Backbone as JSON, one array per atom type, in Angstrom:
{
  "sequence": "MLRILNKIRQTGLITEDLPRDVVLEQVGAQLRAGIARQFQGSLAIRQVDAGSCNACELEIHALNNGYYDIERYGVHFVASPRHADVLLVTGPVSVHMETALLRTYEATPAPRLVIAAGDCAACGGEFGCSYASRGAVSNVIPVDAVIPGCPPTPLALMQGLLQVLEET",
  "N": [[80.09, -52.27, 35.72], [82.12, -53.22, 34.04], [81.42, -55.87, 34.08], [79.04, -55.88, 32.61], [79.95, -54.98, 30.09], [81.67, -57.08, 29.49], [79.86, -59.2, 29.28], [78.42, -58.36, 27.04], [80.46, -58.5, 25.13], [80.94, -61.29, 25.13], [78.46, -62.27, 24.29], [78.05, -61.22, 21.74], [77.0, -60.21, 18.4], [73.57, -60.21, 17.92], [71.47, -59.42, 16.36], [69.13, -59.53, 13.62], [69.34, -59.62, 10.02], [67.8, -57.06, 8.07], [64.63, -57.65, 6.51], [64.19, -57.81, 2.97], [62.43, -55.46, 1.15], [60.83, -55.2, -1.72], [58.95, -53.49, -2.9], [59.16, -51.19, -1.32], [61.8, -50.46, -1.93], [61.53, -49.89, -4.66], [59.7, -47.73, -4.65], [61.21, -45.96, -3.15], [63.44, -45.57, -4.85], [62.2, -44.29, -7.04], [61.29, -42.04, -5.71], [63.71, -40.86, -4.93], [64.74, -40.24, -7.48], [62.82, -38.39, -8.39], [63.15, -36.36, -6.5], [65.78, -35.66, -7.01], [65.47, -34.6, -9.56], [63.69, -32.39, -9.2], [64.4, -31.05, -6.84], [67.11, -30.89, -6.59], [68.3, -33.08, -5.3], [67.72, -33.04, -2.56], [65.14, -32.95, -0.3], [63.41, -30.99, 1.9], [61.43, -31.3, 4.71], [59.0, -29.89, 6.78], [57.28, -30.87, 9.49], [54.06, -30.43, 10.79], [52.07, -30.6, 13.55], [48.84, -30.14, 13.82], [46.92, -30.63, 15.65], [46.54, -33.32, 16.08], [45.96, -36.85, 16.98], [48.32, -38.08, 17.43], [48.86, -40.48, 16.12], [49.47, -40.3, 13.4], [51.9, -38.97, 13.62], [53.5, -40.91, 14.8], [53.72, -42.75, 12.69], [55.02, -41.13, 10.85], [57.41, -40.69, 12.21], [58.39, -43.25, 12.03], [59.35, -43.3, 9.48], [61.96, -42.53, 9.69], [63.27, -44.61, 10.89], [65.45, -47.53, 11.04], [64.49, -49.36, 9.17], [62.86, -48.08, 7.16], [64.28, -45.69, 6.67], [64.28, -43.02, 5.4], [65.94, -40.93, 4.76], [67.94, -41.86, 3.12], [66.93, -41.61, 0.65], [66.94, -38.97, 0.11], [65.23, -37.36, 1.55], [64.61, -35.26, 4.24], [63.82, -34.19, 7.55], [63.17, -30.98, 8.85], [63.76, -28.48, 11.38], [62.9, -25.89, 11.21], [60.49, -23.89, 9.53], [61.52, -22.14, 7.69], [63.52, -23.4, 6.35], [62.32, -25.28, 4.86], [60.9, -27.19, 2.14], [58.54, -28.45, 1.91], [55.49, -28.54, 3.65], [54.24, -30.74, 5.93], [51.34, -31.56, 7.14], [49.48, -32.66, 9.91], [46.49, -33.95, 11.41], [43.29, -32.55, 12.5], [42.75, -29.05, 12.27], [43.15, -27.47, 15.16], [41.54, -24.87, 17.03], [43.33, -23.52, 18.63], [45.72, -24.01, 17.35], [45.54, -22.79, 14.91], [46.54, -20.14, 14.33], [49.28, -20.61, 14.69], [49.73, -22.46, 12.64], [49.15, -20.9, 10.39], [51.18, -18.97, 10.62], [53.42, -20.61, 10.35], [53.04, -21.49, 7.73], [53.28, -19.05, 6.35], [55.93, -18.5, 6.94], [57.33, -20.35, 5.51], [59.36, -20.59, 2.71], [58.43, -19.62, -0.62], [58.62, -21.35, -3.76], [56.35, -23.48, -2.21], [55.18, -26.61, -1.0], [52.21, -28.01, 0.27], [51.15, -30.62, 2.19], [48.51, -32.54, 3.3], [48.4, -34.89, 5.69], [46.86, -37.85, 6.49], [43.53, -38.81, 7.53], [42.2, -37.01, 9.22], [43.49, -34.57, 8.73], [42.77, -34.32, 6.11], [39.93, -34.19, 5.99], [38.95, -33.47, 8.43], [38.2, -35.58, 9.93], [37.06, -37.53, 12.67], [36.69, -35.39, 14.29], [35.88, -33.14, 12.87], [34.36, -29.96, 12.12], [34.06, -27.71, 14.73], [33.42, -25.97, 17.83], [35.99, -26.04, 18.76], [37.6, -26.81, 16.71], [38.85, -26.3, 13.43], [38.58, -28.06, 11.46], [39.41, -29.6, 8.39], [42.73, -29.21, 7.0], [42.75, -27.74, 4.68], [40.83, -25.84, 5.13], [42.12, -23.81, 6.32], [44.71, -23.25, 5.25], [46.06, -23.26, 1.85], [46.08, -26.42, 0.25], [48.13, -28.74, -1.39], [48.22, -31.47, -1.8], [46.83, -34.58, -0.66], [47.3, -37.15, 1.65], [45.75, -40.01, 2.24], [44.41, -41.99, 5.02], [44.3, -43.59, 8.21], [46.08, -44.13, 10.72], [48.13, -42.94, 7.93], [50.33, -45.35, 6.5], [53.94, -45.7, 6.76], [54.92, -46.42, 4.2], [52.77, -45.61, 2.59], [52.94, -42.88, 3.06], [55.38, -42.33, 1.81], [54.69, -43.03, -0.82], [52.73, -41.1, -1.25], [54.27, -38.75, -1.16], [55.78, -39.23, -3.43], [53.78, -39.16, -5.38], [53.01, -36.49, -5.22], [55.34, -35.25, -6.13], [55.38, -36.16, -8.75], [53.14, -34.93, -9.79], [53.7, -32.24, -9.71]],
  "CA": [[80.17, -51.81, 34.34], [82.96, -54.16, 33.3], [80.67, -57.11, 33.95], [78.1, -55.71, 31.49], [80.71, -54.94, 28.85], [82.17, -58.43, 29.23], [78.73, -60.0, 28.81], [78.15, -57.93, 25.66], [81.52, -59.05, 24.29], [80.75, -62.73, 25.02], [77.23, -62.55, 23.55], [78.24, -60.89, 20.33], [75.91, -59.6, 17.64], [72.44, -61.14, 17.83], [70.39, -58.87, 15.53], [68.91, -60.17, 12.32], [69.35, -58.74, 8.87], [66.48, -56.57, 7.71], [64.06, -58.29, 5.32], [64.23, -56.97, 1.78], [61.1, -55.09, 0.68], [61.0, -54.77, -3.11], [58.07, -52.33, -3.16], [59.78, -50.05, -0.65], [62.98, -50.06, -2.7], [61.08, -49.27, -5.92], [59.15, -46.41, -4.33], [62.34, -45.14, -2.73], [64.24, -45.18, -6.02], [61.42, -43.29, -7.78], [61.29, -40.83, -4.89], [65.05, -40.26, -5.05], [64.86, -39.67, -8.83], [61.98, -37.2, -8.42], [63.79, -35.32, -5.68], [66.96, -35.21, -7.75], [65.01, -33.82, -10.7], [63.0, -31.16, -8.83], [64.95, -30.38, -5.66], [68.57, -31.06, -6.62], [68.76, -34.17, -4.46], [67.4, -32.93, -1.14], [63.81, -32.43, -0.02], [63.29, -30.67, 3.32], [60.04, -31.33, 5.15], [58.66, -29.42, 8.13], [56.04, -31.51, 9.9], [53.29, -29.62, 11.72], [50.94, -31.25, 14.2], [47.84, -29.09, 14.01], [45.93, -31.06, 16.62], [46.24, -34.74, 15.83], [46.0, -37.77, 18.11], [49.7, -38.56, 17.41], [49.03, -41.7, 15.34], [50.18, -39.93, 12.17], [53.28, -38.64, 13.98], [54.22, -42.17, 15.01], [54.04, -43.29, 11.37], [56.04, -40.25, 10.25], [58.67, -41.01, 12.89], [58.86, -44.55, 11.52], [60.09, -43.07, 8.23], [63.38, -42.32, 10.0], [63.91, -45.76, 11.54], [66.39, -48.29, 10.23], [63.82, -50.11, 8.11], [62.47, -47.18, 6.06], [65.45, -44.83, 6.46], [63.9, -42.18, 4.26], [67.02, -40.0, 4.41], [68.76, -42.4, 2.04], [66.31, -41.21, -0.61], [67.06, -37.52, -0.03], [64.2, -36.65, 2.31], [64.95, -35.05, 5.64], [62.91, -33.31, 8.28], [63.87, -29.82, 9.38], [63.12, -27.9, 12.56], [62.38, -24.56, 10.93], [59.81, -23.78, 8.23], [62.33, -21.31, 6.78], [64.4, -24.29, 5.61], [61.49, -26.37, 4.32], [60.29, -27.17, 0.82], [57.22, -29.05, 2.05], [54.84, -28.62, 4.96], [53.47, -31.97, 6.1], [50.45, -31.19, 8.25], [48.65, -33.76, 10.4], [45.43, -33.64, 12.36], [42.39, -31.43, 12.22], [43.35, -27.83, 12.8], [42.45, -26.98, 16.35], [41.47, -23.4, 17.08], [44.57, -23.04, 19.25], [46.85, -24.18, 16.42], [45.26, -22.1, 13.66], [47.5, -19.05, 14.14], [50.61, -21.2, 14.53], [49.8, -23.05, 11.3], [49.24, -19.79, 9.43], [52.54, -18.39, 10.71], [54.35, -21.58, 9.77], [52.83, -21.42, 6.29], [53.86, -17.8, 5.86], [57.38, -18.54, 7.13], [57.93, -21.28, 4.57], [59.61, -19.86, 1.47], [57.77, -20.07, -1.85], [57.42, -22.17, -3.88], [56.21, -24.49, -1.17], [54.11, -27.59, -1.15], [51.53, -28.35, 1.52], [50.54, -31.94, 2.12], [47.71, -32.92, 4.44], [48.61, -36.32, 5.9], [45.9, -38.48, 7.38], [42.13, -38.48, 7.29], [41.81, -35.82, 9.98], [43.99, -33.4, 8.0], [42.07, -34.25, 4.83], [38.51, -33.79, 6.08], [38.58, -33.19, 9.81], [38.04, -36.87, 10.6], [36.02, -37.62, 13.69], [36.55, -34.12, 15.0], [35.13, -32.22, 12.01], [34.38, -28.55, 12.51], [33.32, -27.49, 15.96], [33.89, -24.8, 18.55], [37.41, -26.19, 19.05], [38.31, -27.33, 15.54], [38.54, -25.73, 12.11], [38.41, -29.19, 10.54], [40.48, -29.94, 7.46], [43.82, -28.24, 6.81], [42.4, -26.87, 3.55], [39.98, -24.76, 5.63], [42.98, -22.78, 6.9], [45.75, -22.9, 4.28], [45.91, -24.05, 0.62], [46.68, -27.76, 0.29], [48.48, -29.23, -2.72], [47.97, -32.9, -1.91], [46.33, -35.26, 0.53], [47.68, -38.56, 1.81], [44.7, -40.56, 3.1], [44.75, -43.07, 5.93], [44.11, -43.27, 9.63], [47.01, -43.19, 10.1], [48.79, -43.49, 6.73], [51.53, -46.12, 6.81], [55.14, -45.06, 6.22], [54.99, -46.63, 2.76], [51.76, -44.72, 1.99], [53.49, -41.51, 3.1], [56.38, -42.24, 0.74], [53.96, -43.02, -2.1], [52.08, -39.79, -1.36], [55.31, -37.8, -1.55], [56.11, -39.51, -4.82], [52.67, -38.68, -6.21], [53.1, -35.03, -5.25], [56.46, -34.88, -7.0], [55.02, -36.44, -10.14], [52.1, -34.0, -10.22], [54.19, -30.85, -9.76]],
  "C": [[80.99, -52.78, 33.5], [82.25, -55.49, 33.09], [79.71, -57.03, 32.76], [78.84, -55.7, 30.16], [81.25, -56.33, 28.48], [81.07, -59.35, 28.72], [78.38, -59.64, 27.37], [79.21, -58.53, 24.73], [81.34, -60.55, 24.08], [79.52, -63.09, 24.18], [77.39, -62.29, 22.07], [77.01, -60.27, 19.71], [74.77, -60.59, 17.49], [71.28, -60.57, 17.01], [70.31, -59.6, 14.2], [69.06, -59.15, 11.21], [67.93, -58.29, 8.58], [65.94, -57.34, 6.51], [64.05, -57.3, 4.16], [62.8, -56.73, 1.29], [61.25, -54.47, -0.7], [60.18, -53.52, -3.4], [58.68, -51.08, -2.54], [60.99, -49.55, -1.44], [62.59, -49.39, -4.02], [60.54, -47.86, -5.68], [60.28, -45.47, -3.94], [63.2, -44.67, -3.9], [63.51, -44.13, -6.85], [61.4, -41.96, -7.03], [62.63, -40.1, -5.01], [65.23, -39.6, -6.43], [64.03, -38.39, -8.95], [62.58, -36.05, -7.64], [65.03, -34.78, -6.38], [66.57, -34.28, -8.9], [64.47, -32.45, -10.29], [63.65, -30.37, -7.7], [66.46, -30.56, -5.53], [69.06, -32.03, -5.55], [68.38, -34.11, -3.0], [66.04, -32.26, -0.96], [63.68, -32.23, 1.48], [61.82, -30.56, 3.69], [59.95, -30.77, 6.57], [57.31, -30.04, 8.46], [55.37, -30.64, 10.95], [52.13, -30.46, 12.25], [49.93, -30.17, 14.55], [46.75, -29.49, 14.99], [45.59, -32.53, 16.51], [46.3, -35.56, 17.11], [47.37, -38.42, 18.26], [49.89, -39.87, 16.64], [49.81, -41.39, 14.06], [51.64, -39.6, 12.48], [54.1, -39.9, 14.2], [54.62, -42.8, 13.67], [55.1, -42.44, 10.67], [57.39, -40.5, 10.9], [59.25, -42.32, 12.37], [59.62, -44.38, 10.2], [61.59, -42.93, 8.49], [64.03, -43.52, 10.67], [64.79, -46.53, 10.55], [65.76, -49.02, 9.07], [63.5, -49.21, 6.92], [63.6, -46.24, 5.68], [65.27, -43.89, 5.28], [65.0, -41.19, 3.86], [67.9, -40.54, 3.29], [68.21, -42.05, 0.67], [66.34, -39.69, -0.81], [66.03, -36.71, 0.71], [64.69, -36.48, 3.73], [63.99, -34.05, 6.25], [63.73, -32.19, 8.91], [63.07, -29.22, 10.53], [62.48, -26.55, 12.28], [61.64, -24.55, 9.59], [60.6, -22.96, 7.23], [63.27, -22.17, 5.93], [63.64, -25.37, 4.86], [61.03, -26.1, 2.89], [58.83, -27.6, 0.91], [56.75, -28.9, 3.49], [54.0, -29.88, 4.97], [52.62, -31.78, 7.34], [49.57, -32.38, 8.61], [47.58, -33.21, 11.34], [44.46, -32.59, 11.87], [43.0, -30.19, 12.85], [42.53, -27.36, 14.0], [42.48, -25.46, 16.35], [42.76, -22.84, 17.65], [45.77, -23.15, 18.33], [46.66, -23.41, 15.11], [46.29, -20.99, 13.38], [48.9, -19.59, 13.92], [50.78, -21.81, 13.14], [49.91, -21.96, 10.24], [50.63, -19.16, 9.44], [53.58, -19.33, 10.12], [54.25, -21.56, 8.25], [53.49, -20.18, 5.7], [55.38, -17.77, 5.98], [58.08, -19.48, 6.15], [58.14, -20.57, 3.24], [58.88, -20.49, 0.28], [58.85, -20.44, -2.86], [57.42, -23.27, -2.83], [55.07, -25.43, -1.52], [53.52, -27.85, 0.23], [50.83, -29.68, 1.32], [49.78, -32.18, 3.42], [47.81, -34.43, 4.59], [47.63, -36.86, 6.92], [44.49, -38.0, 7.12], [41.69, -37.22, 8.03], [42.28, -34.55, 9.28], [43.24, -33.21, 6.69], [40.65, -33.72, 4.97], [38.06, -33.46, 7.5], [38.36, -34.46, 10.62], [36.87, -36.87, 11.58], [35.71, -36.27, 14.32], [35.74, -33.11, 14.19], [35.33, -30.77, 12.4], [33.51, -28.38, 13.76], [33.84, -26.22, 16.63], [35.39, -24.85, 18.8], [38.24, -26.59, 17.84], [37.87, -26.62, 14.27], [38.38, -26.82, 11.06], [39.63, -29.42, 9.68], [41.52, -28.83, 7.35], [43.46, -27.25, 5.71], [41.44, -25.76, 3.96], [40.81, -23.58, 6.13], [44.05, -22.31, 5.92], [45.53, -23.72, 3.01], [46.7, -25.36, 0.7], [46.93, -28.24, -1.14], [48.17, -30.72, -2.9], [47.5, -33.45, -0.58], [46.83, -36.7, 0.51], [46.66, -39.17, 2.76], [45.23, -41.67, 4.01], [44.57, -42.62, 7.36], [44.8, -44.31, 10.49], [47.58, -43.77, 8.81], [50.07, -44.22, 7.14], [52.76, -45.37, 6.28], [55.27, -45.23, 4.71], [53.96, -45.75, 2.03], [52.24, -43.27, 2.01], [54.53, -41.32, 2.0], [55.7, -42.2, -0.62], [53.24, -41.69, -2.31], [53.08, -38.72, -1.75], [55.67, -37.97, -3.02], [55.03, -38.98, -5.75], [52.7, -37.15, -6.32], [54.21, -34.58, -6.18], [56.12, -35.12, -8.46], [53.98, -35.45, -10.66], [52.6, -32.57, -10.36], [55.26, -30.69, -10.82]]
}
């Protein structure tokens, strides 16, 4: 253990500074201003996977990494729909997730926003409607906005949130 700590001490810091992304900073500043105006500085999102392939979840997780760090703009993800302002739903709604999605929707306090993220949530994607899928999220619960993409990039997700805030 001491050998490893000594090697770390001798090596020092070898990470690089993050590159500066002007577009990301502009979108983030607009997002922060919109959240401050409509949600008093804090927007709580409950993400629901209604049957996706996990590509959208990976992009959503990237929002919390050191590069995007969406919490600095006032957006945070919550574990309970009772604490959420926004439901961010991904994937086509599988038959097995239909009841869970409805219960999550009903548990989210009004006024709530529902955003369908990704092409599968928007129109059912490749899965469409079948014996195992209800297709688009809008077939099960009312949707306020759609963020297209397969999967949508973290920046597209931020721009979609910004668009929702500007429209409401």
